[in-house]
Each structure stands twice: as C-alpha cells, then as structure tokens.
Short mmCIF file of C-alpha atoms in Angstrom, two decimals:
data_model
loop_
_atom_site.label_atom_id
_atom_site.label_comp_id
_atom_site.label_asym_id
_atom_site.label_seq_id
_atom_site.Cartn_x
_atom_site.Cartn_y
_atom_site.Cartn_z
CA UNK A 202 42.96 -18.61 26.60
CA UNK A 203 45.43 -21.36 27.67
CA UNK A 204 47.11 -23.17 24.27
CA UNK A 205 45.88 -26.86 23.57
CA UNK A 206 48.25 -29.54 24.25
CA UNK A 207 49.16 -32.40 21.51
CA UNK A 208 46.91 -34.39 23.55
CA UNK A 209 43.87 -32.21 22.78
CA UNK A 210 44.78 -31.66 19.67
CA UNK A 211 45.02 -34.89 18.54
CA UNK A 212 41.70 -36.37 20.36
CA UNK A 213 40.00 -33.98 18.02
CA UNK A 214 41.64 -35.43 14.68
CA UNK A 215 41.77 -38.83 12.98
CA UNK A 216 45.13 -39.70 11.70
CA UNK A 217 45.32 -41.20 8.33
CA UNK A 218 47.95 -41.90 5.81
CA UNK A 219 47.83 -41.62 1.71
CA UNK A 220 49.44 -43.44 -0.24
CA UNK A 221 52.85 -42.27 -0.54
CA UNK A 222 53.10 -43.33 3.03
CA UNK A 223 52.57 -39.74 4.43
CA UNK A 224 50.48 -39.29 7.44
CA UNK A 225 47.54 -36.63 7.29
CA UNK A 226 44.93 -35.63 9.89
CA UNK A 227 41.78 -36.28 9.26
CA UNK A 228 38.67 -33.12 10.14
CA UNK A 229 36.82 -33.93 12.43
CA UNK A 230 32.76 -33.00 12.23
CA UNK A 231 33.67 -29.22 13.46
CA UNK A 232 35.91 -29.69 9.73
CA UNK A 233 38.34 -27.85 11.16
CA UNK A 234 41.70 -27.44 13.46
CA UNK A 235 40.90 -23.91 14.69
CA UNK A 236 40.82 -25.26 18.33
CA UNK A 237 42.51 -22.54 19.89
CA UNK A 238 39.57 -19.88 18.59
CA UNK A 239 36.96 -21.71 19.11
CA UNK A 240 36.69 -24.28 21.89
CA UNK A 241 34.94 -27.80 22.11
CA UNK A 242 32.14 -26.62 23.77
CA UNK A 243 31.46 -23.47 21.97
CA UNK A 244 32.90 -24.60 18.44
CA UNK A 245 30.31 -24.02 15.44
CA UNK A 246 28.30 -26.98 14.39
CA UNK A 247 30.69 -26.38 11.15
CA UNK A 248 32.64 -24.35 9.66
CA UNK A 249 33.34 -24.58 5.82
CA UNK A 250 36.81 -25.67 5.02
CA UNK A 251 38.65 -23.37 2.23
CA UNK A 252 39.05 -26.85 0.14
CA UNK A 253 35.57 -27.99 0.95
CA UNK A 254 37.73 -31.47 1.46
CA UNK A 255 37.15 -33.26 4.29
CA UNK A 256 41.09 -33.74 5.27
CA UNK A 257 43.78 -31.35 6.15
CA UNK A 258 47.36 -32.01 5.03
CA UNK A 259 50.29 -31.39 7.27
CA UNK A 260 52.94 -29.59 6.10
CA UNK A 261 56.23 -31.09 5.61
CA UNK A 262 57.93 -28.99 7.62
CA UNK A 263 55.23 -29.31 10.34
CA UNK A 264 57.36 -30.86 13.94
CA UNK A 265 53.75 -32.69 14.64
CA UNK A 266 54.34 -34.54 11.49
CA UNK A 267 57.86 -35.74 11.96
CA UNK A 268 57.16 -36.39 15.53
CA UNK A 269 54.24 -38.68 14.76
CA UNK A 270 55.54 -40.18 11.26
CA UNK A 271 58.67 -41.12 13.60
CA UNK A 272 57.38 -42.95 16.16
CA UNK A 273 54.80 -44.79 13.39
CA UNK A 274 57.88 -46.20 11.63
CA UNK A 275 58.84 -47.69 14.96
CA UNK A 276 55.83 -49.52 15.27
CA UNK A 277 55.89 -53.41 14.50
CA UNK A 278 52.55 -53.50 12.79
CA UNK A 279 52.98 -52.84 9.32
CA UNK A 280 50.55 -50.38 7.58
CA UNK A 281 47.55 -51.93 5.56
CA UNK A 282 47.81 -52.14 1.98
CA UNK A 283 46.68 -48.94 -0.29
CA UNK A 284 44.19 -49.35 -3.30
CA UNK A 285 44.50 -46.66 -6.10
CA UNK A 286 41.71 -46.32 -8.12
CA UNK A 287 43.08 -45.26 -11.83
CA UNK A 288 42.58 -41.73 -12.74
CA UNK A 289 42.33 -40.25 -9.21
CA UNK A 290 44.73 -38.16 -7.43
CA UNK A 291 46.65 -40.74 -5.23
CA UNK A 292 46.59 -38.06 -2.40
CA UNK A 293 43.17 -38.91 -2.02
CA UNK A 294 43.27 -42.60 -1.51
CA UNK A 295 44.05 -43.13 1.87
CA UNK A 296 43.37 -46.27 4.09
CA UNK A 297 42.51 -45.94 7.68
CA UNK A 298 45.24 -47.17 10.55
CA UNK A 299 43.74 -48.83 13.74
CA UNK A 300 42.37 -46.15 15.62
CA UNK A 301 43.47 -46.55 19.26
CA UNK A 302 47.14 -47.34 18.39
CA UNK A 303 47.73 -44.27 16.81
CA UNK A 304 45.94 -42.55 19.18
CA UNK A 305 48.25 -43.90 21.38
CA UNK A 306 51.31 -43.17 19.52
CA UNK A 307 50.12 -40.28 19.11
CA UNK A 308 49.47 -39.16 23.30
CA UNK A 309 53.16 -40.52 24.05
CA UNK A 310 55.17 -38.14 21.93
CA UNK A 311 56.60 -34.98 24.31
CA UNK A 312 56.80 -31.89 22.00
CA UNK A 313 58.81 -29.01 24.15
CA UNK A 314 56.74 -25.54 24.25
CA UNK A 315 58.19 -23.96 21.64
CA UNK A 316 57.43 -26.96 19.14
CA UNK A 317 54.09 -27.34 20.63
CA UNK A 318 53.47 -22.94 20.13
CA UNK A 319 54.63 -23.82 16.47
CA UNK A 320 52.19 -26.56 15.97
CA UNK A 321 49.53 -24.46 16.54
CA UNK A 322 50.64 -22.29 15.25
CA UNK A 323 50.80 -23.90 11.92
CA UNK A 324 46.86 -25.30 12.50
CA UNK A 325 45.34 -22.15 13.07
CA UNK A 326 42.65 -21.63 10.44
CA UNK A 327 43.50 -19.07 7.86
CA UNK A 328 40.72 -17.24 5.69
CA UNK A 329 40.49 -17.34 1.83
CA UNK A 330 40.18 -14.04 0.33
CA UNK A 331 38.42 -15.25 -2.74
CA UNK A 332 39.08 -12.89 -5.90
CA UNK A 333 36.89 -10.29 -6.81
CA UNK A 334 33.94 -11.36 -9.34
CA UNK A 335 34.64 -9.87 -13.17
CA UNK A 336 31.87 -7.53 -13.77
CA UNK A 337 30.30 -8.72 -17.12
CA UNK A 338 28.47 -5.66 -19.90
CA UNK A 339 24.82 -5.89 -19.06
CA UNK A 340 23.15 -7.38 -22.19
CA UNK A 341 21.09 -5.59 -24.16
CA UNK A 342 17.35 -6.18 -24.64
CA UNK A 343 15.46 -7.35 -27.66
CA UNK A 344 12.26 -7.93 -27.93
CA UNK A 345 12.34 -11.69 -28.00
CA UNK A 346 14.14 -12.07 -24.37
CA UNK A 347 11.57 -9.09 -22.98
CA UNK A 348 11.51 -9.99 -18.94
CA UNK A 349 8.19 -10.43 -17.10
CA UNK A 350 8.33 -8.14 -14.84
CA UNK A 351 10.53 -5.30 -13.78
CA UNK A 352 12.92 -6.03 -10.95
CA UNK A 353 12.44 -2.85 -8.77
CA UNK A 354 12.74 -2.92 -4.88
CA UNK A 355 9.15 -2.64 -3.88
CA UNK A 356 8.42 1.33 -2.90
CA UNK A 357 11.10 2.52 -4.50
CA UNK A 358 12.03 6.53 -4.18
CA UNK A 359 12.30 7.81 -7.94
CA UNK A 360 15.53 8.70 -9.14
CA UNK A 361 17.22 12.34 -7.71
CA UNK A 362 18.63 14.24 -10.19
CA UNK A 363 21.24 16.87 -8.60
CA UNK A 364 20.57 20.60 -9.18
CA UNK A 365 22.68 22.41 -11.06
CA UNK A 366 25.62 23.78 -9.21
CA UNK A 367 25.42 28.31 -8.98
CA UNK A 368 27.71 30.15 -11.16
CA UNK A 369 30.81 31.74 -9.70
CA UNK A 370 29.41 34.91 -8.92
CA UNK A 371 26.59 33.33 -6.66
CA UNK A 372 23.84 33.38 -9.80
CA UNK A 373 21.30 30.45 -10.28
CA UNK A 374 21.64 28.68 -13.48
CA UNK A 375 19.03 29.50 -16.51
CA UNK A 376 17.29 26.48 -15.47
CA UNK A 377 16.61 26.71 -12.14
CA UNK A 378 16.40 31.31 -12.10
CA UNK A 379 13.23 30.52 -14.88
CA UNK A 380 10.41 28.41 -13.20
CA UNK A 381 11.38 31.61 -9.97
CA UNK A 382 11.36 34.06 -12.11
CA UNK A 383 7.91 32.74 -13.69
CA UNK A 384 6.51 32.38 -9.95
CA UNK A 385 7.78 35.98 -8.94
CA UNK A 386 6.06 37.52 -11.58
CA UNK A 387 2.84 35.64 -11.02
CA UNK A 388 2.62 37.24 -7.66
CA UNK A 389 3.08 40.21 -8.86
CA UNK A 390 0.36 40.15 -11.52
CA UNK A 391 -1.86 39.26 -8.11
CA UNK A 392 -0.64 41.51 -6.40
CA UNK A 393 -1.53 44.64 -9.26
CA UNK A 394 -5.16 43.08 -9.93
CA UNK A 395 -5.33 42.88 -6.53
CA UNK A 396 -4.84 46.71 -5.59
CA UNK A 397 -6.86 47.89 -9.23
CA UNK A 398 -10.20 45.93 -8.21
CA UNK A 399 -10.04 47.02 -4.93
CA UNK A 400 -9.39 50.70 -5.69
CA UNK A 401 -11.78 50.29 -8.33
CA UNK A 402 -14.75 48.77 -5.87
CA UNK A 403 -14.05 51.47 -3.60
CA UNK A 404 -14.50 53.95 -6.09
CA UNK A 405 -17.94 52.46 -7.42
CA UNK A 406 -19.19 51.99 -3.91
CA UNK A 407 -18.72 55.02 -2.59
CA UNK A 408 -20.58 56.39 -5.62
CA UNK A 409 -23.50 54.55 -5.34
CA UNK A 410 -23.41 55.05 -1.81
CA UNK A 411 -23.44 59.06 -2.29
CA UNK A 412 -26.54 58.01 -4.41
CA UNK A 413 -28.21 55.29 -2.52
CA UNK A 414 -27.91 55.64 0.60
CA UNK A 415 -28.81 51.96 1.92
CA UNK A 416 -26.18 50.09 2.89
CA UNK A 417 -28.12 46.59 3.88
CA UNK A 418 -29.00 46.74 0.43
CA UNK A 419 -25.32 47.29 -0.63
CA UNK A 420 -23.70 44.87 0.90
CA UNK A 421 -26.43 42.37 -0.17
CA UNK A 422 -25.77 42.67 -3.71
CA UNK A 423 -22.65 42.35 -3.34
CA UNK A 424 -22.47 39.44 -2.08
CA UNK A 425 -25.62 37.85 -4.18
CA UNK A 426 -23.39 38.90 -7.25
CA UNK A 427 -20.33 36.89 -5.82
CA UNK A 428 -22.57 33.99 -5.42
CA UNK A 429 -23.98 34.27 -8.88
CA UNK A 430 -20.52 34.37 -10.77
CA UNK A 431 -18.98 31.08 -8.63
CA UNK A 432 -22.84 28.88 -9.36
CA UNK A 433 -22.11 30.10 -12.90
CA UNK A 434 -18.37 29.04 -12.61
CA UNK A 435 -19.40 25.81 -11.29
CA UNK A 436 -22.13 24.76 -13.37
CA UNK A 437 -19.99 25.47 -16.58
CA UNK A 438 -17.11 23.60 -15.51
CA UNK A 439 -15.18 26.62 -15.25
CA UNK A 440 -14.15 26.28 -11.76
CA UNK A 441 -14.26 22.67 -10.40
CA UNK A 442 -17.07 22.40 -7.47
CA UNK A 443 -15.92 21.70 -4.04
CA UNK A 444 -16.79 18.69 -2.18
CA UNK A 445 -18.07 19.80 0.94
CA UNK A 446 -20.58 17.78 3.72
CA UNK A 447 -22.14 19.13 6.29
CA UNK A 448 -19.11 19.57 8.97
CA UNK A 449 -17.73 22.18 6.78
CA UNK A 450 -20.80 24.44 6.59
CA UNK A 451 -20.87 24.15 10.33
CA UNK A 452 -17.50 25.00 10.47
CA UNK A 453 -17.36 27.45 8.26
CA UNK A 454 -20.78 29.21 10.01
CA UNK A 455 -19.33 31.42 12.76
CA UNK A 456 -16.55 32.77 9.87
CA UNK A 457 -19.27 33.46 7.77
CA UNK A 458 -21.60 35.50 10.90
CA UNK A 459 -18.21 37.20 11.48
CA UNK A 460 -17.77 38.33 7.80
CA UNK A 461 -21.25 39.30 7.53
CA UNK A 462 -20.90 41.88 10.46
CA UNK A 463 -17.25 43.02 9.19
CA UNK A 464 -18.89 43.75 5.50
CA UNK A 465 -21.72 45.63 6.43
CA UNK A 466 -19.99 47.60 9.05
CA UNK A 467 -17.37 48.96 6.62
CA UNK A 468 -19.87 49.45 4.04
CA UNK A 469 -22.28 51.89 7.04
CA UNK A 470 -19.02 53.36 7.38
CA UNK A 471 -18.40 54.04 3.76
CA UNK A 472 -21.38 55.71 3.56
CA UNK A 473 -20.98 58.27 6.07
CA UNK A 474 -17.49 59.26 5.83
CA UNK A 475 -14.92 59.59 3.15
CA UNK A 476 -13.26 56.67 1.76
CA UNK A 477 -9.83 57.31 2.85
CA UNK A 478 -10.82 58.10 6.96
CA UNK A 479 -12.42 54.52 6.82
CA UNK A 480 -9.21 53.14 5.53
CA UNK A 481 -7.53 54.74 7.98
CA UNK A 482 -9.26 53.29 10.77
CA UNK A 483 -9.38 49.91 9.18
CA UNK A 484 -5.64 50.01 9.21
CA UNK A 485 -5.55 49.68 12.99
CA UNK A 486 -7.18 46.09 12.50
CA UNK A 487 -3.62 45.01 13.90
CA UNK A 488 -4.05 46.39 17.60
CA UNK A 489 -7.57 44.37 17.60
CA UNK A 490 -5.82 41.24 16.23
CA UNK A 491 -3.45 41.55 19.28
CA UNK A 492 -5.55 42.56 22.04
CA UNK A 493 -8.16 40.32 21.45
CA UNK A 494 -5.35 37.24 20.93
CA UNK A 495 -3.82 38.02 24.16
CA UNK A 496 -7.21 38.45 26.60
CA UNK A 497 -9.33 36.35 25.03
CA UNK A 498 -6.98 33.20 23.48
CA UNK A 499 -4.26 33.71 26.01
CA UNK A 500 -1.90 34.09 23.35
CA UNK A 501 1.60 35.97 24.19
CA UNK A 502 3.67 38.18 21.64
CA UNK A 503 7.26 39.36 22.13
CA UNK A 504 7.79 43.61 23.02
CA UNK A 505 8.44 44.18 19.45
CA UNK A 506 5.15 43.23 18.62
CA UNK A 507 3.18 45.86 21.45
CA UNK A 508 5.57 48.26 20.35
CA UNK A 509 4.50 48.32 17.15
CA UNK A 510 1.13 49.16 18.11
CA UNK A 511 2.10 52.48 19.64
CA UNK A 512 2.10 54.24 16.37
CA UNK A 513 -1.07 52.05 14.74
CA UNK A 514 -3.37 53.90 17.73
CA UNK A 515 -1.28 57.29 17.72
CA UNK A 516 -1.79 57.56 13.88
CA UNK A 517 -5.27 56.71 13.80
CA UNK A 518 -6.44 58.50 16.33
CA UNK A 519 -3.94 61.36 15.23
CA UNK A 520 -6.00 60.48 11.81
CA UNK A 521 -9.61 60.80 13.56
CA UNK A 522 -9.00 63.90 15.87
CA UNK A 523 -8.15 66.05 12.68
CA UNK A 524 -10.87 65.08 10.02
CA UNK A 525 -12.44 67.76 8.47
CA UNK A 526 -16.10 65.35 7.97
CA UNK A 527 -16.10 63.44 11.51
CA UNK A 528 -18.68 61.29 11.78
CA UNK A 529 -19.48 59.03 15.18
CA UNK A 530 -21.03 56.34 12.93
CA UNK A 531 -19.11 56.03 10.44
CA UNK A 532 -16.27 55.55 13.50
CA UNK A 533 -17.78 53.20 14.96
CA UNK A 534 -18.48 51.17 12.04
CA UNK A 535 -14.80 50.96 10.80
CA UNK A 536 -13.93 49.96 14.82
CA UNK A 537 -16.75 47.07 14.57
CA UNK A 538 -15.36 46.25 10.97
CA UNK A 539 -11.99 45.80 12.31
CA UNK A 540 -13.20 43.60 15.33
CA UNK A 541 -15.64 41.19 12.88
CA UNK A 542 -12.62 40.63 10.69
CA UNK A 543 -10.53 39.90 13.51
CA UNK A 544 -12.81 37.14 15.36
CA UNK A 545 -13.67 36.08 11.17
CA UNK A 546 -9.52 35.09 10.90
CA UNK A 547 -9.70 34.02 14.34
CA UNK A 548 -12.98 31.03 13.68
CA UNK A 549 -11.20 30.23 10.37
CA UNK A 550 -7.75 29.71 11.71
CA UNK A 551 -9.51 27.16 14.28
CA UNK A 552 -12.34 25.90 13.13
CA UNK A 553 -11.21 25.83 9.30
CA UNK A 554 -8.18 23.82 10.14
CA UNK A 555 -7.52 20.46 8.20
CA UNK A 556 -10.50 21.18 5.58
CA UNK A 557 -9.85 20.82 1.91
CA UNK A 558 -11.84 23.87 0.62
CA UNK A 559 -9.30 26.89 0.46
CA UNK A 560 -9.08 29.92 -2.14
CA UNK A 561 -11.25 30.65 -4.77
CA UNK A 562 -13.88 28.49 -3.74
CA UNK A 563 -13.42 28.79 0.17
CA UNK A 564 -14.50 32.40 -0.25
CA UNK A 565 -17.57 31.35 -2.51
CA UNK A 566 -18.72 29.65 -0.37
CA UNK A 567 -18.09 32.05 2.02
CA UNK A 568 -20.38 34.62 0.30
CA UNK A 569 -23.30 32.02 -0.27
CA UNK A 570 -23.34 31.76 3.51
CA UNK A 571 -23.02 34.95 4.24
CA UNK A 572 -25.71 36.02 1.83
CA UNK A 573 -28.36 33.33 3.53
CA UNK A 574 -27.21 35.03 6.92
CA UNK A 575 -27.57 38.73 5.61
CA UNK A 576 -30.69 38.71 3.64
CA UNK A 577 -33.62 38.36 6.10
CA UNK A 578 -31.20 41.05 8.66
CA UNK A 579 -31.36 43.43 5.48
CA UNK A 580 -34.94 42.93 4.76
CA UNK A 581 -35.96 44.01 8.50
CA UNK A 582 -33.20 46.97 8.97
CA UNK A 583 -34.53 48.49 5.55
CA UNK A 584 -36.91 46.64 3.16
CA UNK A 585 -38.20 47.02 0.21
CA UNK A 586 -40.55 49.84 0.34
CA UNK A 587 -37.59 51.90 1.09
CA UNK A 588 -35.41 50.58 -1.49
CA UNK A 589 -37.70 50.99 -4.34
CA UNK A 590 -38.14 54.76 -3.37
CA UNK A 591 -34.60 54.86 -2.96
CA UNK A 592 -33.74 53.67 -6.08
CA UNK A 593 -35.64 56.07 -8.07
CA UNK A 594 -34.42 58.92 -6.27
CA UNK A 595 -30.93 57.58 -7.72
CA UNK A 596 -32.05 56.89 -11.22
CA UNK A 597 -33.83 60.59 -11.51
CA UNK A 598 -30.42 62.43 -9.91
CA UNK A 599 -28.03 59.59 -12.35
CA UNK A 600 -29.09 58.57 -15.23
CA UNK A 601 -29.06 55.27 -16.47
CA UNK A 602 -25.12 55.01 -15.24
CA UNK A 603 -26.53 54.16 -11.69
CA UNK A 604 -27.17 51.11 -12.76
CA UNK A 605 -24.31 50.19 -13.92
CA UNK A 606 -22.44 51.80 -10.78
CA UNK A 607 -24.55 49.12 -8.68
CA UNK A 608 -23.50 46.29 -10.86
CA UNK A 609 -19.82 47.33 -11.37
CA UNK A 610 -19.53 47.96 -7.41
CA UNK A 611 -21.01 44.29 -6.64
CA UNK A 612 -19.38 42.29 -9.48
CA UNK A 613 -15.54 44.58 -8.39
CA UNK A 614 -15.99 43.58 -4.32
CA UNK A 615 -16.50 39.80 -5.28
CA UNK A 616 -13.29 39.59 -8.05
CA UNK A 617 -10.64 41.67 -5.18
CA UNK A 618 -11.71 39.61 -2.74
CA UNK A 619 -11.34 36.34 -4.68
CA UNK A 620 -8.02 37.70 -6.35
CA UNK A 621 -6.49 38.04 -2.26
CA UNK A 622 -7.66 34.93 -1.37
CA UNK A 623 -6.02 33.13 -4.48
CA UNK A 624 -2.86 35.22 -3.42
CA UNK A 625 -2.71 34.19 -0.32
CA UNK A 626 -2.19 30.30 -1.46
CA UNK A 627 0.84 31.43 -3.69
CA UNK A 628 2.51 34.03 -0.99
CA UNK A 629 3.60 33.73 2.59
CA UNK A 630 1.17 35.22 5.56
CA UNK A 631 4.18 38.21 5.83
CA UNK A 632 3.73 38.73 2.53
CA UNK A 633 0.32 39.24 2.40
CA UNK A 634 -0.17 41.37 5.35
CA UNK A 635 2.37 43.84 3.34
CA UNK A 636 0.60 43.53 0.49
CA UNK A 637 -2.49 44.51 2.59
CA UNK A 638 -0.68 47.54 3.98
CA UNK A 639 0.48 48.46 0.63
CA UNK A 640 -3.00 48.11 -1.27
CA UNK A 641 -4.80 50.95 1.92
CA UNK A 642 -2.26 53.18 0.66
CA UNK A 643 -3.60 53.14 -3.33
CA UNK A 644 -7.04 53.23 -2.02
CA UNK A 645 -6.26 55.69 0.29
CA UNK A 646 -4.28 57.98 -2.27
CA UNK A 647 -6.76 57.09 -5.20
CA UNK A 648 -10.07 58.17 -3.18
CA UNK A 649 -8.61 61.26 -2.25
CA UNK A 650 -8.01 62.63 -5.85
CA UNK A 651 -10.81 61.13 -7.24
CA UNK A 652 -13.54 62.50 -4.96
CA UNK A 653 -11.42 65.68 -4.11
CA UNK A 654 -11.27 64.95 -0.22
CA UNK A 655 -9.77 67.46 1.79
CA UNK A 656 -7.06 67.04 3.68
CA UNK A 657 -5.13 68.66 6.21
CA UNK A 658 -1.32 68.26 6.61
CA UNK A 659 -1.70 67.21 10.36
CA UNK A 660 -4.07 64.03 9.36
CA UNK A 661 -2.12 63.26 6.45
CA UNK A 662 0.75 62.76 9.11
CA UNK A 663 -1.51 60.89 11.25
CA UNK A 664 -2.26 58.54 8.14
CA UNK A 665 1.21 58.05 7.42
CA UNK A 666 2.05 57.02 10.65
CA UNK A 667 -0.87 54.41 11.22
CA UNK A 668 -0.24 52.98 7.98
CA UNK A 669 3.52 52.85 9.15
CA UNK A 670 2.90 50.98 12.62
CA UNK A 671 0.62 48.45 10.75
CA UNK A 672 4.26 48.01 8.21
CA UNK A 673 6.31 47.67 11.45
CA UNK A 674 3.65 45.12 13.21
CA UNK A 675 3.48 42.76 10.26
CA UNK A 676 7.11 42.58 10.63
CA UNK A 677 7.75 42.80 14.06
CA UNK A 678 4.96 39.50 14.25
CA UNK A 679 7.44 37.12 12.39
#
C-alpha cells in the first residue's frame, strides 16, 4: 500500500495547541492516526483509543512537530488566549487555532522521504497489552448469601473422573479388577445353572417319556407350566409385567409357530431314540442356520465359515450311520427341530427388532403363545381319551414318582430355558453359541451314564467331531 503524504495525513487531523504553547493533533471521528492500515474508505466507524482521550500528543522528538510548530511561530497572527480551569491538568485545556490557516501551514511544509517514513512511522497505532486480571479466592458460602439458582451451562455433561492408571506389570487396579471380576463370575453362575437344568430336564423327560409315551401331551405341559410360574411371577410383583400392545404379539407370532414346531419335534424325537443321538443331530443346527441364510435371505459368509460345516455333517452323519437304536422318526424329528429353531432365530432377529420385551419375560411370553398355538394341535394328534389311559398305564408301572417326573420335567424345561435367555443379555452372541456347544456335551455325557446307552467307539468319534465343527463354526462366524 503506497505511504500517506503530510498532506493526507494532516486533512485527517485537527491541529490544536495546549497551553504550554505545544501543538497537538486532534482524532478525528475514526479516533485514530492508523491511516496507513486502514484507509479512508475502509477505516472502522471507530476504533477505541488506548487513552480513551479524544487527542493524540506528538512526541517531542516527532520531525512533524518541529516542522509545523516552526512555521506556526512564523505566522503574524498571534495565538488566542488559553483559559485554565483550576485543578485540571493544563495539558487538557487547549483552545482551537483558525482552522484553514493551519491547514494551510500545515500543506506547505516539504518533509523529505525519510522524515515523512519516520512520521508515520511514529503515528502508527500501537496495541495495549493490558495486564493480566489478579485471580481473587472464591468466597465461601453461608447460608445468608445462598444464590438463587445454580450457574451451570444449560445441558451440561457430568463431571469425568479419570480411571485409575494399570499397575506396572499390566494389572487393573483393585477398583476397577472388582465390579469385572463380580460380572465374570455372574456369567459363570449362568452358565452352571444353565447346563444342571438342562441336563436335569433331559433326564426327567426322557423318563417320563419311556413311561408316557405322548409327546403332544409333553410338550404341552411344559409349556402350560412355564406360563403358570411367569402369571404367578407377575401377579406377585416378583417379576415386573411387560408392556406389550398388539404389534408385538403379531410380531412375536411367526417366532412363536416356529418354536412350537422346534419343541415338539425334539420332544417326538426324544421319545424314540436315546437322548444323546438327538443331541447329536441337534448339534448340526449350524449347517441349517447357514444354508437356509444363504438360499433363502441371500446372505453371504466367508470360506471359513462353509468349511466349518464339513465336519458338523461328517460327524453327524458319522454319528447316525453307527447307532446301535436307529430310528427314522426320531431322525427326522431332530432334522425338523433344527430347521424350526433356525427360521424361530431367523423371525425374531427381524421381526423382533427395536421391541422392548427381551429375556426373562420375552420367553414368557413366548411360551403363553406358543401354548395357545399348541393346545388345540395336541388335542387332535392325541386327545384325551388316550391320555387318560396313558396315564394310568404310567402310574400302575411307577408309582406315585410319575407324577412328580411330569412336574419336575415341565417346571426344569421352563427354568433352562429362561436361565439362557437371561444369559444371553449379560454375554456376547460368541459366547453363547459356545456355551451352547459346551452344555450338548454334559447332556450328551450325562444321558449316556445315566440311562446306560451303548455306545460304540466309531459313533463316539462321530460325536466328537460334530460337536467339534459346531466349536469351529461359532468361531469361524465372527
């Protein structure tokens, strides 16, 4: 930007002088001399002097002072008298000269370019750095000077308080390694009560399976007695009700068709084989999950994944080839067991999405559904003519124990099932499908020394390695 020349610079100022007969500038509106930084026409309305005065001394040493106080000595007109009002700084009473002579004085002095460089030099507008403000001791509050109202920017984020740095050797402090600790063993206790009821429903069921041979009627109880215990749960406060409306039961509807046929199917094939071959087949659930994801959802998996269902259908199959007490319909019901549960997880993951109703009381209310679909199904496939001869066949060839095999088997399916499904809000999906794995293997193991199954060395290998692919899958899938 081309420097201002005394001409410019003194259009834009008002000479006065004080009263020791010095000459000062006077600010113009702009209230300052910073012409060089900020031109006429896009100068600030105003910018604050550091003095908040409304002149601008020149210093002494300042060659547009001595050029101008020079050539105003010359002039014949002598300067106006000065007034001094007592008590005020003299260097504040100053009296106006006429305007248009010193402007004129003022445009016929010839400053050479360095003196004119130095004069603005000299003007340029200098910020204050204003000292820092003394941080005073917050007083303390009494209850006489209690504020109003707390002064708290609105939405605040409470206060984070930094976790405790790890030890040196990588260890979580006491504080932190507790409340994990607590957690870790709460999943365990699941997991245990988990694997006992279930070993323990199997156990019951196949007795009174042995005995009464009526699976419809079975699987009914079963679920009637699961239905029972969460109405009692509710109505005594000991379980808080869900709030459900009528887009949940219609969600939950084709989970609860799909349970119903995955329930009774395992319980037909309960009842015609041993225990451990339909746990065996059920452990191939895995190759149905994936098969019927990738034709019928259009779902892909990476080659880990169909890898690891190379030894799920080997071992089963390995499993079914080799058992001593084959039976076609006890097969097939495991293979339709497997395929209900799959298209059950399947509705839920979709149609269940978003809902607030999960665990304990998703399941109960999975049971109450399924027992409304069940019930008239179980009335036509056996009914109660049949049952009542049925169950006095039992009671002749038991004893008075049959009963309470019946009620231990019902009350035992409804407490696993409710135990996994409470797990399965505390534990990741991974976990849970190795907890799965994990929990065939008691029953599997428990059901054969209990009922004294035989069992060959060849389908003990192909048990092994079914159980093994469905370990490998429910890694290989995360």
């Amino acid at each position: 930007m081309k420097k201002p020349t005394l001409h410019e610079i003194c259009a834009n100022t008002t000479p006065t002088t004080n009263t020791k007969g010095n000459l000062v500038a006077h600010a113009t509106e702009d209230d300052t001399l910073n012409i060089d930084k900020y031109p006429q026409k896009t100068r600030p309305n105003r910018l604050p002097s550091p003095s908040h005065a409304p002149y601008k001394y020149l210093p002494p040493q300042s060659p547009l002072r001595h050029q101008i106080s020079s050539h105003h000595h010359t002039d014949t007109e002598p300067p106006q008298a000065h007034t001094t009002t007592p008590g005020q700084d003299p260097r504040n009473q100053t009296s106006t000269l006429p305007a248009a002579k010193m402007l004129a004085a003022a445009a016929s002095v010839k400053l050479s370019p360095a003196s004119a460089a130095a004069a603005a030099t000299k003007l340029t507008f200098k910020p204050i750095h204003l000292p820092p403000l003394h941080k005073s001791s917050p007083r303390p509050l009494s209850l006489s000077a209690r504020p109003l109202y707390r002064q708290e920017p609105f939405l605040a984020a409470p206060p984070r308080t930094a976790s405790p740095a790890a030890t040196a050797d990588g260890a979580r402090p006491v504080e932190t390694a507790a409340p994990e600790a607590a957690r870790r063993a709460k999943i365990g206790v699941y997991f245990a009560t988990w694997w006992a009821l279930n070993v323990i429903f199997n156990i019951y069921n196949k007795k009174v399976l042995n005995a009464f041979p009526y699976p419809w009627l079975t699987s009914t109880l079963s679920l009637a007695a699961g239905s029972a215990i969460m109405l009692a749960s509710w109505a005594t406060r000991i379980a808080e009700a869900p709030q459900t409306d009528l887009d949940f039961w219609k969600a939950l509807s084709p989970v609860a068709i799909a349970h119903t046929i995955g329930h009774v199917a395992a319980t037909v094939s309960m009842a015609k084989v041993a225990v451990s071959f339909t746990h065996i087949i059920k452990s191939g659930e895995p190759a149905f999950s994936v098969l019927v994801s990738r034709f019928f959802l259009g779902e892909h998996f990476p080659q880990s994944v169909y890898f690891s269902l190379l030894p799920i259908i080997g071992g089963c199959a390995l499993a079914a080839v080799t058992e001593l007490n084959f039976n076609m319909t006890g097969f097939m019901g495991a293979m339709i067991s497997n395929l209900a549960f799959v298209f059950r997880n399947i509705f839920s993951k979709k149609g269940m999405k978003g809902k607030s109703v999960s665990g304990m009381n998703y399941y109960a209310c999975l049971s109450m559904l399924s027992l409304v679909i069940l019930l008239p199904f179980a009335f036509a496939m056996e009914g109660p003519k049949v049952w009542a001869a049925g169950w006095q066949n039992a009671v002749a060839e038991i004893g008075p124990n049959f009963v309470w095999w019946v009620a231990a088997q019902s009350v035992f399916y409804h407490l696993y099932n409710q135990v996994s499904y409470m797990s399965l809000d505390e534990i990741s999906p991974l976990t849970f499908s190795v907890g799965n794995t994990m929990k065939r293997i008691s029953v599997i193991v428990a059901s054969i020394i209990i009922f004294h199954t035989p069992v060959q060395p060849i389908n003990a290998l192909g048990a092994a390695i079914a159980i093994l692919g469905t370990f490998i899958y429910s890694q290989a899938k995360q």
